[in-house]
mmCIF file of C-alpha atoms in Angstrom:
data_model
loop_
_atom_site.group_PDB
_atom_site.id
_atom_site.type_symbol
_atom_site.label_atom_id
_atom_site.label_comp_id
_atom_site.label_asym_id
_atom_site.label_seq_id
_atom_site.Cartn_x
_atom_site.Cartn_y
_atom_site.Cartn_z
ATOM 1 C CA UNK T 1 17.284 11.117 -115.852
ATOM 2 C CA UNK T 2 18.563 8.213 -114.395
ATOM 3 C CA UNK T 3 21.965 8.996 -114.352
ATOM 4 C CA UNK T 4 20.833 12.416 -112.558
ATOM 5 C CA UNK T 5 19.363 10.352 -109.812
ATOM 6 C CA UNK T 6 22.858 8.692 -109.137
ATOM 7 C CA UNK T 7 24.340 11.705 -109.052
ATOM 8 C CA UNK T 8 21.918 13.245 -106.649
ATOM 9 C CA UNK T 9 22.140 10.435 -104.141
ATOM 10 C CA UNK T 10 25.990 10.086 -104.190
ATOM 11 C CA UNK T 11 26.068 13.789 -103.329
ATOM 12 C CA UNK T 12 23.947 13.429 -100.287
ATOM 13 C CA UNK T 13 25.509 10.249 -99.280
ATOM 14 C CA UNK T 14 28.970 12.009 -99.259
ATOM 15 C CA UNK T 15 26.819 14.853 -97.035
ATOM 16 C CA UNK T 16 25.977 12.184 -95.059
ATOM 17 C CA UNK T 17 29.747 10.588 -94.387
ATOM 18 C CA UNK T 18 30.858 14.452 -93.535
ATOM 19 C CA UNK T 19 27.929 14.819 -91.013
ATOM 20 C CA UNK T 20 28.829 11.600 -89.795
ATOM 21 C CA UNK T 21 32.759 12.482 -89.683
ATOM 22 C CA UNK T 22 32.075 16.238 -87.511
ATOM 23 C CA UNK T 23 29.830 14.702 -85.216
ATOM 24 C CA UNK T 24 32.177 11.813 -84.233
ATOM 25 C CA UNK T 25 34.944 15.116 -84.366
ATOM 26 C CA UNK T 26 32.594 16.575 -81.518
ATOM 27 C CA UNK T 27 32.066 13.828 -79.562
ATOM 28 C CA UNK T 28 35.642 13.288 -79.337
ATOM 29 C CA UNK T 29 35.991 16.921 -78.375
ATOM 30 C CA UNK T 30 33.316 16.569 -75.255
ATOM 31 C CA UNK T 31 34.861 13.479 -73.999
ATOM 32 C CA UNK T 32 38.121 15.307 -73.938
ATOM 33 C CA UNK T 33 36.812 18.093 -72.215
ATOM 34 C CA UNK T 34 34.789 15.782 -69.463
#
């Protein structure tokens, strides 16, 4: 159970990082095309 629970919140933590990774990847992209 517990070690479930780990699991689960590394997973989302890692979907986190990506989301955080593609919306820096966008912003990068507007300020080039400003």
């Amino acid at each position: 159970m517990y070690w479930e629970l780990n699991e689960k919140i590394r997973k989302a933590k890692e979907q986190i990082k990506e989301k955080e990774h593609i919306d820096r990847k966008i912003k990068y992209a507007e300020e080039l095309l400003y």
